[in-house]
PDB file of N, CA and C in Angstrom:
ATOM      1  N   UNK A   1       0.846  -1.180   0.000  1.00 74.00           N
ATOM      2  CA  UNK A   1       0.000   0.000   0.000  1.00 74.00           C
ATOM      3  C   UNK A   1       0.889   1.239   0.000  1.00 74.00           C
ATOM      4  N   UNK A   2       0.739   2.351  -1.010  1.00 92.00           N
ATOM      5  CA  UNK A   2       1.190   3.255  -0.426  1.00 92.00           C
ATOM      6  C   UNK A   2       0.303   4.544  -0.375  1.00 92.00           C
ATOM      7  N   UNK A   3       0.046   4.770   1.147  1.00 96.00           N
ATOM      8  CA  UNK A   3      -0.921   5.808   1.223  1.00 96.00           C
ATOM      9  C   UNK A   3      -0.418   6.723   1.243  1.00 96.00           C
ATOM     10  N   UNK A   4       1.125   7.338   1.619  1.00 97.00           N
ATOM     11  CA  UNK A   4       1.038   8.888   0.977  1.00 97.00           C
ATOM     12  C   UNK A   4       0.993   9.209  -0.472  1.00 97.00           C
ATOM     13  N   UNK A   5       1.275   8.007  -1.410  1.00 97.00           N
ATOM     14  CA  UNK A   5       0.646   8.684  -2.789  1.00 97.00           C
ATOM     15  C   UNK A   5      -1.095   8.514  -3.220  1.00 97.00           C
ATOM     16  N   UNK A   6      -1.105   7.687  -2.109  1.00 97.00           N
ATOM     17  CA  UNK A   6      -2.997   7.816  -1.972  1.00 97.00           C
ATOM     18  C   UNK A   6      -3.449   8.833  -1.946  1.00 97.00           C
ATOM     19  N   UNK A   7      -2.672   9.410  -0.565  1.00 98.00           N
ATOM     20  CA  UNK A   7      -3.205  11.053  -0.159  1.00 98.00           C
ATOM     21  C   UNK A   7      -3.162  12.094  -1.382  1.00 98.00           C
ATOM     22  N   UNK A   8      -1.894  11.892  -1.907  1.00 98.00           N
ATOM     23  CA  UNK A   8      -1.414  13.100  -2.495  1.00 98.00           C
ATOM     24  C   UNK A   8      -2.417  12.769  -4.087  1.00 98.00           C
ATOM     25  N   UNK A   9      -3.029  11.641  -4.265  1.00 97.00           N
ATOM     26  CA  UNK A   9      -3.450  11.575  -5.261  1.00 97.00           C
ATOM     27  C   UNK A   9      -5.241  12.145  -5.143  1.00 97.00           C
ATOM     28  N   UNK A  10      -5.538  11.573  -3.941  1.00 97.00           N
ATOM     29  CA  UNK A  10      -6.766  12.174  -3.163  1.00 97.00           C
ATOM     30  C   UNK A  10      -6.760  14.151  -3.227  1.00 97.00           C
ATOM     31  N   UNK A  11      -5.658  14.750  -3.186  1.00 97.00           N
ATOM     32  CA  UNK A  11      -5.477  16.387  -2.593  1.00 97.00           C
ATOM     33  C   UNK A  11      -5.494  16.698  -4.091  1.00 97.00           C
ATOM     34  N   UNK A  12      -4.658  16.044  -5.197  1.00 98.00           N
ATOM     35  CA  UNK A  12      -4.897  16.839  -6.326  1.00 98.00           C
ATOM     36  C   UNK A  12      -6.150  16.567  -7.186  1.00 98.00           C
ATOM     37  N   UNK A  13      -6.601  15.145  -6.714  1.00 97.00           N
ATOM     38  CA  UNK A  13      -8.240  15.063  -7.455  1.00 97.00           C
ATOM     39  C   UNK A  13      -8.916  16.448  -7.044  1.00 97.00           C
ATOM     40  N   UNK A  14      -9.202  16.578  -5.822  1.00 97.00           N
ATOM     41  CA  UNK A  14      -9.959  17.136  -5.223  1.00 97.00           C
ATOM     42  C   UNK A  14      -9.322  19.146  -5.407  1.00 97.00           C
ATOM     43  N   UNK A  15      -8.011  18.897  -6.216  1.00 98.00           N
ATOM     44  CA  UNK A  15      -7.951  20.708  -6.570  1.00 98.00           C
ATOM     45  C   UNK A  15      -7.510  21.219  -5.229  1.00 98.00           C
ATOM     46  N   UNK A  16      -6.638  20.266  -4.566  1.00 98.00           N
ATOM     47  CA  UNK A  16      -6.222  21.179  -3.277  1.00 98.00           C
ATOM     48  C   UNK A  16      -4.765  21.282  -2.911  1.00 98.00           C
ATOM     49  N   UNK A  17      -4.106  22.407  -2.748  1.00 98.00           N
ATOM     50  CA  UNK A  17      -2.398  22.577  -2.679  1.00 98.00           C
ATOM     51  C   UNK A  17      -2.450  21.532  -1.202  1.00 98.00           C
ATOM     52  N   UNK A  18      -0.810  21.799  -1.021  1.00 98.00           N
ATOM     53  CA  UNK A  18      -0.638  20.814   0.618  1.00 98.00           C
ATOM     54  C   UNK A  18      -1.038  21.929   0.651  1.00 98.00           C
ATOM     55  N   UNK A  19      -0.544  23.852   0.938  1.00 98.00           N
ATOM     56  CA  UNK A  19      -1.243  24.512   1.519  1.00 98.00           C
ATOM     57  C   UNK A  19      -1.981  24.925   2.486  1.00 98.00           C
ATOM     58  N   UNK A  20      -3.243  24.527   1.014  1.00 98.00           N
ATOM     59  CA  UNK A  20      -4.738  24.469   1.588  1.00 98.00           C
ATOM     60  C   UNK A  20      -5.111  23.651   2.483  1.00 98.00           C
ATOM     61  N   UNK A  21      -4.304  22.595   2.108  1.00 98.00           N
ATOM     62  CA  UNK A  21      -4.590  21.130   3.468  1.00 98.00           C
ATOM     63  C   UNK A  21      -4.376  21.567   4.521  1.00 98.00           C
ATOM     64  N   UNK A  22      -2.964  22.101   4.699  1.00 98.00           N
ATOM     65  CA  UNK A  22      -2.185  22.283   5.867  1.00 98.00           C
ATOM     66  C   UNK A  22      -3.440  23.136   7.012  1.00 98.00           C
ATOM     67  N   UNK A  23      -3.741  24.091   6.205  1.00 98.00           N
ATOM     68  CA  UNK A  23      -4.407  25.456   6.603  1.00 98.00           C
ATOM     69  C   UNK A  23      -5.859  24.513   7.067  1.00 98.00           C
ATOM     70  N   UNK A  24      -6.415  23.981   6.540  1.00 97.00           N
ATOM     71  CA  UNK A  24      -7.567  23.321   6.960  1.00 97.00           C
ATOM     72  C   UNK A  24      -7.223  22.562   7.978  1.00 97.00           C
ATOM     73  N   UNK A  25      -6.443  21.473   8.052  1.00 98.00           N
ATOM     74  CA  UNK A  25      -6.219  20.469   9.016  1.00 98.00           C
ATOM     75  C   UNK A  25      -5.502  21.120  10.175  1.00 98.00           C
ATOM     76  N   UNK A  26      -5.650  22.474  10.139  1.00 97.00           N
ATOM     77  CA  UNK A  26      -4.172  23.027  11.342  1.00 97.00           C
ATOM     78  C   UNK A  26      -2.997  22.625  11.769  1.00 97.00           C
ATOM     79  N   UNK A  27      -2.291  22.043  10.328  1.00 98.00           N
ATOM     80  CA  UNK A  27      -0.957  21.702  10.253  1.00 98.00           C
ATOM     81  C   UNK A  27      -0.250  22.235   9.842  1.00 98.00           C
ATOM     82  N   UNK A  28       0.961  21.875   9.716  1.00 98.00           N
ATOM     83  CA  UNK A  28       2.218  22.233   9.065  1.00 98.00           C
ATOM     84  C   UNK A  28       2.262  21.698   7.640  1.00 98.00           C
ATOM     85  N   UNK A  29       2.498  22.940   7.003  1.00 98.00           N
ATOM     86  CA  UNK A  29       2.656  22.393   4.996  1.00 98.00           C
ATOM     87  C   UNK A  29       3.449  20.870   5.309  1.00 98.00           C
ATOM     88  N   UNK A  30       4.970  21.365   5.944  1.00 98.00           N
ATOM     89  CA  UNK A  30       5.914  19.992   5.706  1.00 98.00           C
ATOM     90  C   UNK A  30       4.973  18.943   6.634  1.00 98.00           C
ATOM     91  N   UNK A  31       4.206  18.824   7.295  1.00 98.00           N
ATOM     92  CA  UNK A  31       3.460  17.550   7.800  1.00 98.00           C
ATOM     93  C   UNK A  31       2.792  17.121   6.350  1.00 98.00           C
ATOM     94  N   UNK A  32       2.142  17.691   5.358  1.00 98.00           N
ATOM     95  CA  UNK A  32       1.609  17.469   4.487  1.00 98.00           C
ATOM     96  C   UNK A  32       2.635  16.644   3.744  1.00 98.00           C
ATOM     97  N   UNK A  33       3.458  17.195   2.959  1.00 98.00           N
ATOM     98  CA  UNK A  33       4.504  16.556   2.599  1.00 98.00           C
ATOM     99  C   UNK A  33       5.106  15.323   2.595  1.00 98.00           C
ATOM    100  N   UNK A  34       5.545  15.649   4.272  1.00 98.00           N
ATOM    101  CA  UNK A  34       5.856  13.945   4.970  1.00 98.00           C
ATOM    102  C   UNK A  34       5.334  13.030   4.660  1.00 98.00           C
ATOM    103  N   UNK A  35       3.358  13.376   4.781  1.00 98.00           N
ATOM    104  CA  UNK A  35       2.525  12.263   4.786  1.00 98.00           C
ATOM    105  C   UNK A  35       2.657  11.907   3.169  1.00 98.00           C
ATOM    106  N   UNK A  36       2.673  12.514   2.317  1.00 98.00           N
ATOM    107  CA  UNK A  36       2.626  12.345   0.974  1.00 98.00           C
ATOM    108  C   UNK A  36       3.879  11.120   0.531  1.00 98.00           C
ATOM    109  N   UNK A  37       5.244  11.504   1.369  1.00 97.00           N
ATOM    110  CA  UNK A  37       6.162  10.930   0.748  1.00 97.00           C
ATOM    111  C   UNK A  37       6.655   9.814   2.024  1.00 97.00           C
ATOM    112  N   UNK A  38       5.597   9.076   2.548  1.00 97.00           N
ATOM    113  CA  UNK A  38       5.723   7.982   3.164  1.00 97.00           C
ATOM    114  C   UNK A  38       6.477   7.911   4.089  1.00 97.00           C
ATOM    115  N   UNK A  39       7.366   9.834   4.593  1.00 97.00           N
ATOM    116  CA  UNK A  39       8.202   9.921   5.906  1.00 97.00           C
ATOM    117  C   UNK A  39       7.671   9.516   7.228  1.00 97.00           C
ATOM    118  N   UNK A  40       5.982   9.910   7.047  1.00 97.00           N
ATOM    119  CA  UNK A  40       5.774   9.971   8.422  1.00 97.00           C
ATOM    120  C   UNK A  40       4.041   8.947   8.142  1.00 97.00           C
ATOM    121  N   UNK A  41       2.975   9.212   9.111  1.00 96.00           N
ATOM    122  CA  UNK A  41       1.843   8.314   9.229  1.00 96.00           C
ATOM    123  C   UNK A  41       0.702   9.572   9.548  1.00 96.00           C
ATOM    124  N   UNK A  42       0.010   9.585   9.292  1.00 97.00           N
ATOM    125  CA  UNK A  42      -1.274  10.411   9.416  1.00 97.00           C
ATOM    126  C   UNK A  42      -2.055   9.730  10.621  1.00 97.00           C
ATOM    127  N   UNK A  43      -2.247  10.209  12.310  1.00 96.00           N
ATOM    128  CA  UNK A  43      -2.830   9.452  12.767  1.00 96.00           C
ATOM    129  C   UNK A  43      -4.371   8.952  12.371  1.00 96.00           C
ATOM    130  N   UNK A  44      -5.221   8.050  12.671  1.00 95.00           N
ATOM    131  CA  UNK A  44      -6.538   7.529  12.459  1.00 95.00           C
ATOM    132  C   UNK A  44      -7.512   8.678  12.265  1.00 95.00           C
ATOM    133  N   UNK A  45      -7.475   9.008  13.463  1.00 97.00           N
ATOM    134  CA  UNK A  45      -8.097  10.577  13.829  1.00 97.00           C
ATOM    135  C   UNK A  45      -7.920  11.631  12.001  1.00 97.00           C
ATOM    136  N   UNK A  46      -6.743  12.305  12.436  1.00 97.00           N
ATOM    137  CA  UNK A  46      -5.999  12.974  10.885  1.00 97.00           C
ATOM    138  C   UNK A  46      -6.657  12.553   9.923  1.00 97.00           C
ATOM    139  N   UNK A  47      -6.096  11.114   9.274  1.00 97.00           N
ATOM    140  CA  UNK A  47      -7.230  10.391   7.912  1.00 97.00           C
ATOM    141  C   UNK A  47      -8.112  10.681   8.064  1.00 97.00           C
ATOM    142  N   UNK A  48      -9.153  10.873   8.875  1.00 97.00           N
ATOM    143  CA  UNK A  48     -10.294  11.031   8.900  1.00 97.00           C
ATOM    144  C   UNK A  48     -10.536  12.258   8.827  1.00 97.00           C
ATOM    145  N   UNK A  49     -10.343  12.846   9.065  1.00 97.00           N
ATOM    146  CA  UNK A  49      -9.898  14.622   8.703  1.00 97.00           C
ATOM    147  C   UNK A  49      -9.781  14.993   6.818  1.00 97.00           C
ATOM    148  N   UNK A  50      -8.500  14.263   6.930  1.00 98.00           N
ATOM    149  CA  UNK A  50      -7.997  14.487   5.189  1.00 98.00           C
ATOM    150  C   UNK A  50      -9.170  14.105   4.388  1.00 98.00           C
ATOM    151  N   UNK A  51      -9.660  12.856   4.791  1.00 97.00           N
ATOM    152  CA  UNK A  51     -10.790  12.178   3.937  1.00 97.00           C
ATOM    153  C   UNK A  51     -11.988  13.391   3.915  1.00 97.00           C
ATOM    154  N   UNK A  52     -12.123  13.776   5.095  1.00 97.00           N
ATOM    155  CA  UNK A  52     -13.137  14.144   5.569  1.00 97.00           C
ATOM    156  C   UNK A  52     -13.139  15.696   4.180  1.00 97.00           C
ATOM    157  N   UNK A  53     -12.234  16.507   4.299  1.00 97.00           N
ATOM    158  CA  UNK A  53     -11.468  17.810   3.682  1.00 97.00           C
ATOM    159  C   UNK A  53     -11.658  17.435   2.067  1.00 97.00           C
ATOM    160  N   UNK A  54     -10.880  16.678   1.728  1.00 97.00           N
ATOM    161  CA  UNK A  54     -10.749  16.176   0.177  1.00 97.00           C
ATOM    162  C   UNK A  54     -11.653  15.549  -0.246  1.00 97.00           C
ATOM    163  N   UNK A  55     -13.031  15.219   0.367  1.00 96.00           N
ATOM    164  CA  UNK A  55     -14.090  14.280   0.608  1.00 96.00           C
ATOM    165  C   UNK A  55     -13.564  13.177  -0.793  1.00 96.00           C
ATOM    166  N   UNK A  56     -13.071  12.585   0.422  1.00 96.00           N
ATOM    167  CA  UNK A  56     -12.285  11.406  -0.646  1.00 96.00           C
ATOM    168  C   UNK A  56     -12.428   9.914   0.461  1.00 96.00           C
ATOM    169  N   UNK A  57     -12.599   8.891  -0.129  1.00 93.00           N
ATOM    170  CA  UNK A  57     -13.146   7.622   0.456  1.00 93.00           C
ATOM    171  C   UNK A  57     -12.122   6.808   1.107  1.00 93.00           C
ATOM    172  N   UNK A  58     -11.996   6.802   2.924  1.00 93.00           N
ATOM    173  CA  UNK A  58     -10.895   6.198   3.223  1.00 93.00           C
ATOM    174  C   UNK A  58     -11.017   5.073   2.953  1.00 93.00           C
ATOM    175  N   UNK A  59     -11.483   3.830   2.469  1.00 93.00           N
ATOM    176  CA  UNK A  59     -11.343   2.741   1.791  1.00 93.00           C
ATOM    177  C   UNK A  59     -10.574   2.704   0.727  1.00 93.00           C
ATOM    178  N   UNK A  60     -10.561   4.001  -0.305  1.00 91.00           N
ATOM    179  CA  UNK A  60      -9.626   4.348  -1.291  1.00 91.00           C
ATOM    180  C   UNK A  60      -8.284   4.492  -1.258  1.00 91.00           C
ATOM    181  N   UNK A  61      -8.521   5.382   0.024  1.00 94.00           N
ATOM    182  CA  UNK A  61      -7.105   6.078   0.200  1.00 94.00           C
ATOM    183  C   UNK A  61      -6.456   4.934   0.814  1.00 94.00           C
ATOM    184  N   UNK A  62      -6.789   4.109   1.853  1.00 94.00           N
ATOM    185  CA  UNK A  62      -6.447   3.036   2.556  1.00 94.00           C
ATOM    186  C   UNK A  62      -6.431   1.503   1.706  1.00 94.00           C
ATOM    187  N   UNK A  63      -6.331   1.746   0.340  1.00 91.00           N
ATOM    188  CA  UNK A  63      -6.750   0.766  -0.415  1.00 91.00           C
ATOM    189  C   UNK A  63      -7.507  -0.431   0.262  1.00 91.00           C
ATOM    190  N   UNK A  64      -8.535  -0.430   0.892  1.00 89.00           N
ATOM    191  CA  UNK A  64      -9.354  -1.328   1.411  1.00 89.00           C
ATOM    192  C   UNK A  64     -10.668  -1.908   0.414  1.00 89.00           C
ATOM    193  N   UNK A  65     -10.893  -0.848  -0.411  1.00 77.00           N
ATOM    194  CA  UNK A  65     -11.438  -1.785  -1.607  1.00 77.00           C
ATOM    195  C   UNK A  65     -10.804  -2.697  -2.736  1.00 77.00           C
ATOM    196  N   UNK A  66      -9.723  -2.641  -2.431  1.00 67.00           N
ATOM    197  CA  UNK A  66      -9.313  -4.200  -3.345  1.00 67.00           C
ATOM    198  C   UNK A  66      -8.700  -5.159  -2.723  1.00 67.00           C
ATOM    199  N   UNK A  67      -9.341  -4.750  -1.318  1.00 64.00           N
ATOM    200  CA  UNK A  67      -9.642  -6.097  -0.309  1.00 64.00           C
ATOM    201  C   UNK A  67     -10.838  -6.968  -0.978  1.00 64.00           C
ATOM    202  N   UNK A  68     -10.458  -8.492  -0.821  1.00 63.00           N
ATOM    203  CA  UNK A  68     -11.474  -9.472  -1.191  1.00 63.00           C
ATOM    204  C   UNK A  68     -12.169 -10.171   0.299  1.00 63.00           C
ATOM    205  N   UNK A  69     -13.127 -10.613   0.290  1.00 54.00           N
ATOM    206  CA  UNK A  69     -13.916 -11.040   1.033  1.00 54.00           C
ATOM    207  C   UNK A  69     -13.342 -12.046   1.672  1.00 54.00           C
ATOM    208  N   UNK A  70     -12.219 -12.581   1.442  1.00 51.00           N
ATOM    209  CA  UNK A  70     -11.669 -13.551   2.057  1.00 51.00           C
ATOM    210  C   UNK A  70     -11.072 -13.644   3.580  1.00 51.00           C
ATOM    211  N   UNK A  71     -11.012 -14.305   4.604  1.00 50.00           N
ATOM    212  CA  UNK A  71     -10.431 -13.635   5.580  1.00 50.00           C
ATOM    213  C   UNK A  71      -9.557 -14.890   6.645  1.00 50.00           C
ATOM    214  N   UNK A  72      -8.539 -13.870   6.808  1.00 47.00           N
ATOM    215  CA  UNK A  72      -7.641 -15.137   7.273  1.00 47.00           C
ATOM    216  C   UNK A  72      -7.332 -15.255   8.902  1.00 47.00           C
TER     217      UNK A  72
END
């Protein structure tokens, strides 16, 4: 999985600089960044935020839809 190019693919669908993220989520641009380039982890809470901002589907971003029904 890689979810900081999830994210970062989620922020430019959605027409949004890190910036704008930053400024919405009350972060730091370079936290944006980080998360983008797999330095750092977005806590649970956060994702839910980003998702929430970019209204973008954490199943997507979390690649959890090309999870199969199978379970081990």
């Amino acid at each position: 999985m890689n979810l900081g190019g999830n994210i970062k693919k989620a922020r430019k669908s959605a027409g949004v600089t890190q910036k704008e993220l930053a400024e919405r989520l009350q972060v730091y641009q370079k936290d944006i960044s980080r998360w983008e380039n797999n330095e750092l982890t977005p806590s649970a809470v956060t994702l839910a935020k980003i998702c929430r901002e970019l209204n973008a589907s954490a199943d997507k971003i979390l690649e959890l839809d090309n999870i199969g029904d199978s379970t081990e």
